[in-house]
PDB file of C-alpha atoms in Angstrom:
ATOM      1  CA  MET A   1     -26.113 -14.429 -45.460  1.00  0.00           C
ATOM      2  CA  SER A   2     -27.745 -15.048 -42.079  1.00  0.00           C
ATOM      3  CA  ASP A   3     -26.673 -15.453 -38.906  1.00  0.00           C
ATOM      4  CA  LYS A   4     -29.773 -17.180 -37.359  1.00  0.00           C
ATOM      5  CA  PRO A   5     -28.963 -20.723 -36.648  1.00  0.00           C
ATOM      6  CA  ASP A   6     -30.410 -23.564 -38.697  1.00  0.00           C
ATOM      7  CA  LEU A   7     -33.042 -24.977 -36.213  1.00  0.00           C
ATOM      8  CA  VAL A   8     -34.730 -27.785 -38.282  1.00  0.00           C
ATOM      9  CA  ASN A   9     -31.051 -28.972 -38.624  1.00  0.00           C
ATOM     10  CA  LEU A  10     -30.216 -28.714 -35.032  1.00  0.00           C
ATOM     11  CA  VAL A  11     -33.272 -30.540 -34.364  1.00  0.00           C
ATOM     12  CA  ASN A  12     -31.976 -33.787 -36.917  1.00  0.00           C
ATOM     13  CA  ILE A  13     -29.440 -33.915 -35.014  1.00  0.00           C
ATOM     14  CA  PHE A  14     -31.253 -33.718 -31.400  1.00  0.00           C
ATOM     15  CA  PHE A  15     -32.800 -36.614 -32.839  1.00  0.00           C
ATOM     16  CA  GLN A  16     -29.909 -38.245 -34.011  1.00  0.00           C
ATOM     17  CA  TYR A  17     -28.188 -38.041 -30.905  1.00  0.00           C
ATOM     18  CA  ALA A  18     -31.134 -39.274 -28.847  1.00  0.00           C
ATOM     19  CA  ARG A  19     -31.626 -42.503 -31.033  1.00  0.00           C
ATOM     20  CA  GLU A  20     -27.835 -42.933 -30.372  1.00  0.00           C
ATOM     21  CA  GLY A  21     -28.108 -42.589 -26.596  1.00  0.00           C
ATOM     22  CA  ASN A  22     -25.824 -40.107 -26.767  1.00  0.00           C
ATOM     23  CA  PHE A  23     -26.194 -37.891 -23.770  1.00  0.00           C
ATOM     24  CA  VAL A  24     -23.038 -35.982 -24.327  1.00  0.00           C
ATOM     25  CA  GLU A  25     -23.991 -34.806 -27.485  1.00  0.00           C
ATOM     26  CA  LEU A  26     -27.632 -33.766 -26.191  1.00  0.00           C
ATOM     27  CA  GLU A  27     -26.453 -31.992 -23.146  1.00  0.00           C
ATOM     28  CA  ALA A  28     -23.967 -29.762 -25.208  1.00  0.00           C
ATOM     29  CA  MET A  29     -26.991 -28.544 -27.709  1.00  0.00           C
ATOM     30  CA  MET A  30     -28.960 -27.451 -24.295  1.00  0.00           C
ATOM     31  CA  THR A  31     -28.983 -24.477 -21.908  1.00  0.00           C
ATOM     32  CA  ASP A  32     -28.322 -25.201 -18.793  1.00  0.00           C
ATOM     33  CA  ASP A  33     -31.929 -24.126 -17.696  1.00  0.00           C
ATOM     34  CA  ILE A  34     -33.647 -26.315 -20.431  1.00  0.00           C
ATOM     35  CA  GLU A  35     -36.571 -27.205 -19.579  1.00  0.00           C
ATOM     36  CA  ILE A  36     -39.178 -30.546 -20.440  1.00  0.00           C
ATOM     37  CA  ILE A  37     -42.443 -30.112 -19.956  1.00  0.00           C
ATOM     38  CA  GLU A  38     -44.865 -33.301 -19.818  1.00  0.00           C
ATOM     39  CA  SER A  39     -48.391 -32.998 -18.972  1.00  0.00           C
ATOM     40  CA  GLU A  40     -50.111 -33.832 -15.299  1.00  0.00           C
ATOM     41  CA  SER A  41     -52.244 -36.642 -16.840  1.00  0.00           C
ATOM     42  CA  LEU A  42     -49.508 -38.473 -18.393  1.00  0.00           C
ATOM     43  CA  PRO A  43     -47.435 -41.062 -16.020  1.00  0.00           C
ATOM     44  CA  PHE A  44     -44.465 -39.556 -16.278  1.00  0.00           C
ATOM     45  CA  ALA A  45     -45.852 -35.762 -15.903  1.00  0.00           C
ATOM     46  CA  GLY A  46     -43.712 -32.934 -14.370  1.00  0.00           C
ATOM     47  CA  ARG A  47     -41.226 -30.816 -15.339  1.00  0.00           C
ATOM     48  CA  TYR A  48     -37.690 -31.899 -15.721  1.00  0.00           C
ATOM     49  CA  THR A  49     -35.173 -29.816 -15.747  1.00  0.00           C
ATOM     50  CA  GLY A  50     -31.429 -28.964 -16.033  1.00  0.00           C
ATOM     51  CA  LYS A  51     -28.916 -30.518 -18.532  1.00  0.00           C
ATOM     52  CA  LYS A  52     -29.851 -34.208 -17.081  1.00  0.00           C
ATOM     53  CA  ALA A  53     -33.745 -33.316 -17.916  1.00  0.00           C
ATOM     54  CA  LEU A  54     -33.944 -35.136 -20.593  1.00  0.00           C
ATOM     55  CA  GLN A  55     -32.124 -38.264 -19.516  1.00  0.00           C
ATOM     56  CA  ASN A  56     -34.024 -38.225 -16.274  1.00  0.00           C
ATOM     57  CA  LEU A  57     -37.157 -38.723 -18.366  1.00  0.00           C
ATOM     58  CA  TYR A  58     -35.597 -41.032 -20.923  1.00  0.00           C
ATOM     59  CA  THR A  59     -35.224 -43.539 -17.307  1.00  0.00           C
ATOM     60  CA  LYS A  60     -39.063 -43.142 -16.935  1.00  0.00           C
ATOM     61  CA  ILE A  61     -40.660 -43.394 -20.043  1.00  0.00           C
ATOM     62  CA  MET A  62     -38.011 -46.356 -21.752  1.00  0.00           C
ATOM     63  CA  PRO A  63     -38.932 -49.219 -19.378  1.00  0.00           C
ATOM     64  CA  MET A  64     -42.354 -47.669 -19.057  1.00  0.00           C
ATOM     65  CA  LEU A  65     -43.112 -47.632 -22.800  1.00  0.00           C
ATOM     66  CA  ARG A  66     -40.469 -49.650 -23.943  1.00  0.00           C
ATOM     67  CA  ILE A  67     -40.046 -47.606 -26.493  1.00  0.00           C
ATOM     68  CA  SER A  68     -38.232 -49.591 -29.780  1.00  0.00           C
ATOM     69  CA  GLU A  69     -38.195 -46.664 -32.613  1.00  0.00           C
ATOM     70  CA  VAL A  70     -38.860 -43.077 -32.923  1.00  0.00           C
ATOM     71  CA  ARG A  71     -39.741 -41.506 -35.996  1.00  0.00           C
ATOM     72  CA  GLN A  72     -40.013 -37.593 -36.625  1.00  0.00           C
ATOM     73  CA  PHE A  73     -41.214 -35.896 -39.661  1.00  0.00           C
ATOM     74  CA  ASN A  74     -43.278 -32.862 -40.755  1.00  0.00           C
ATOM     75  CA  LEU A  75     -40.655 -29.999 -39.095  1.00  0.00           C
ATOM     76  CA  MET A  76     -42.373 -27.192 -39.469  1.00  0.00           C
ATOM     77  CA  LEU A  77     -39.807 -23.989 -38.405  1.00  0.00           C
ATOM     78  CA  GLY A  78     -41.449 -20.962 -36.276  1.00  0.00           C
ATOM     79  CA  GLU A  79     -38.925 -17.868 -35.140  1.00  0.00           C
ATOM     80  CA  SER A  80     -36.878 -19.527 -32.609  1.00  0.00           C
ATOM     81  CA  SER A  81     -39.071 -23.114 -32.222  1.00  0.00           C
ATOM     82  CA  VAL A  82     -39.504 -26.034 -34.571  1.00  0.00           C
ATOM     83  CA  CYS A  83     -42.817 -28.506 -33.870  1.00  0.00           C
ATOM     84  CA  CYS A  84     -42.675 -31.963 -35.729  1.00  0.00           C
ATOM     85  CA  GLU A  85     -44.561 -35.020 -35.221  1.00  0.00           C
ATOM     86  CA  VAL A  86     -43.062 -37.612 -33.508  1.00  0.00           C
ATOM     87  CA  GLU A  87     -44.157 -41.270 -33.750  1.00  0.00           C
ATOM     88  CA  LEU A  88     -43.368 -43.781 -30.612  1.00  0.00           C
ATOM     89  CA  ILE A  89     -42.954 -47.412 -31.617  1.00  0.00           C
ATOM     90  CA  PRO A  90     -43.908 -49.815 -28.221  1.00  0.00           C
ATOM     91  CA  GLU A  91     -41.231 -53.113 -28.463  1.00  0.00           C
ATOM     92  CA  GLY A  92     -43.270 -56.150 -29.450  1.00  0.00           C
ATOM     93  CA  SER A  93     -46.629 -54.168 -30.614  1.00  0.00           C
ATOM     94  CA  ASP A  94     -48.806 -52.626 -33.442  1.00  0.00           C
ATOM     95  CA  GLU A  95     -49.179 -49.642 -31.023  1.00  0.00           C
ATOM     96  CA  VAL A  96     -47.840 -46.433 -32.263  1.00  0.00           C
ATOM     97  CA  ILE A  97     -48.372 -43.000 -30.141  1.00  0.00           C
ATOM     98  CA  GLU A  98     -49.071 -40.002 -31.943  1.00  0.00           C
ATOM     99  CA  LEU A  99     -47.214 -36.739 -30.685  1.00  0.00           C
ATOM    100  CA  MET A 100     -46.603 -32.988 -31.706  1.00  0.00           C
ATOM    101  CA  GLU A 101     -43.074 -31.887 -29.910  1.00  0.00           C
ATOM    102  CA  MET A 102     -42.135 -28.112 -30.034  1.00  0.00           C
ATOM    103  CA  TYR A 103     -38.332 -27.311 -29.772  1.00  0.00           C
ATOM    104  CA  VAL A 104     -37.757 -23.901 -28.626  1.00  0.00           C
ATOM    105  CA  PHE A 105     -34.341 -22.656 -28.750  1.00  0.00           C
ATOM    106  CA  ARG A 106     -32.432 -19.465 -27.561  1.00  0.00           C
ATOM    107  CA  GLY A 107     -29.716 -18.924 -30.210  1.00  0.00           C
ATOM    108  CA  ASP A 108     -28.523 -21.893 -30.987  1.00  0.00           C
ATOM    109  CA  LYS A 109     -29.201 -24.056 -27.668  1.00  0.00           C
ATOM    110  CA  LEU A 110     -32.182 -25.818 -26.979  1.00  0.00           C
ATOM    111  CA  CYS A 111     -33.722 -24.181 -24.087  1.00  0.00           C
ATOM    112  CA  MET A 112     -37.493 -25.983 -23.932  1.00  0.00           C
ATOM    113  CA  ILE A 113     -39.130 -29.339 -24.908  1.00  0.00           C
ATOM    114  CA  LYS A 114     -42.734 -29.055 -24.820  1.00  0.00           C
ATOM    115  CA  PRO A 115     -44.655 -32.442 -26.182  1.00  0.00           C
ATOM    116  CA  PHE A 116     -48.303 -32.770 -26.664  1.00  0.00           C
ATOM    117  CA  TYR A 117     -49.903 -36.313 -26.780  1.00  0.00           C
ATOM    118  CA  TYR A 118     -52.698 -37.099 -28.902  1.00  0.00           C
ATOM    119  CA  ASN A 119     -54.022 -39.649 -26.569  1.00  0.00           C
ATOM    120  CA  HIS A 120     -53.327 -39.741 -22.753  1.00  0.00           C
ATOM    121  CA  ASP A 121     -54.916 -43.041 -22.490  1.00  0.00           C
ATOM    122  CA  GLN A 122     -53.876 -44.898 -25.419  1.00  0.00           C
ATOM    123  CA  VAL A 123     -50.160 -43.748 -23.137  1.00  0.00           C
ATOM    124  CA  HIS A 124     -51.691 -45.198 -19.860  1.00  0.00           C
ATOM    125  CA  ALA A 125     -52.802 -48.535 -21.618  1.00  0.00           C
ATOM    126  CA  VAL A 126     -49.172 -49.246 -23.035  1.00  0.00           C
ATOM    127  CA  ALA A 127     -47.509 -48.285 -19.783  1.00  0.00           C
ATOM    128  CA  LYS A 128     -49.856 -50.567 -17.858  1.00  0.00           C
ATOM    129  CA  ALA A 129     -49.633 -53.475 -19.913  1.00  0.00           C
ATOM    130  CA  ASN A 130     -46.108 -53.042 -19.851  1.00  0.00           C
ATOM    131  CA  ALA A 131     -45.971 -53.251 -16.052  1.00  0.00           C
ATOM    132  CA  SER A 132     -47.498 -56.547 -15.909  1.00  0.00           C
TER     133      SER A 132
END
């Protein structure tokens, strides 16, 4: 029997709490120095750090993209990470924003999230349409 945490299950639990907006439980899953790195070419670019990182990012992304559904699939396990495909569905739209996210763990705590959006122009277009 391995002492290694079930990282895929931790990511599934993380997504469950994120869908519920349960930041108390999400923060309990994170290291104090967690970092979320968003590409400089995105409208919500930057490095978000600390236990409030995800909540701070959500306050930018949710009004900007108006996400009504998040789907995750094809979870791929690394040594201390999990990558998965993610689809963001903006409300009232047939757009699907596709991305890959890497979740890095220190033990059983999440210490980094690094998303990769396939089409930055699409993200900007959705944000612009929602700003109108």
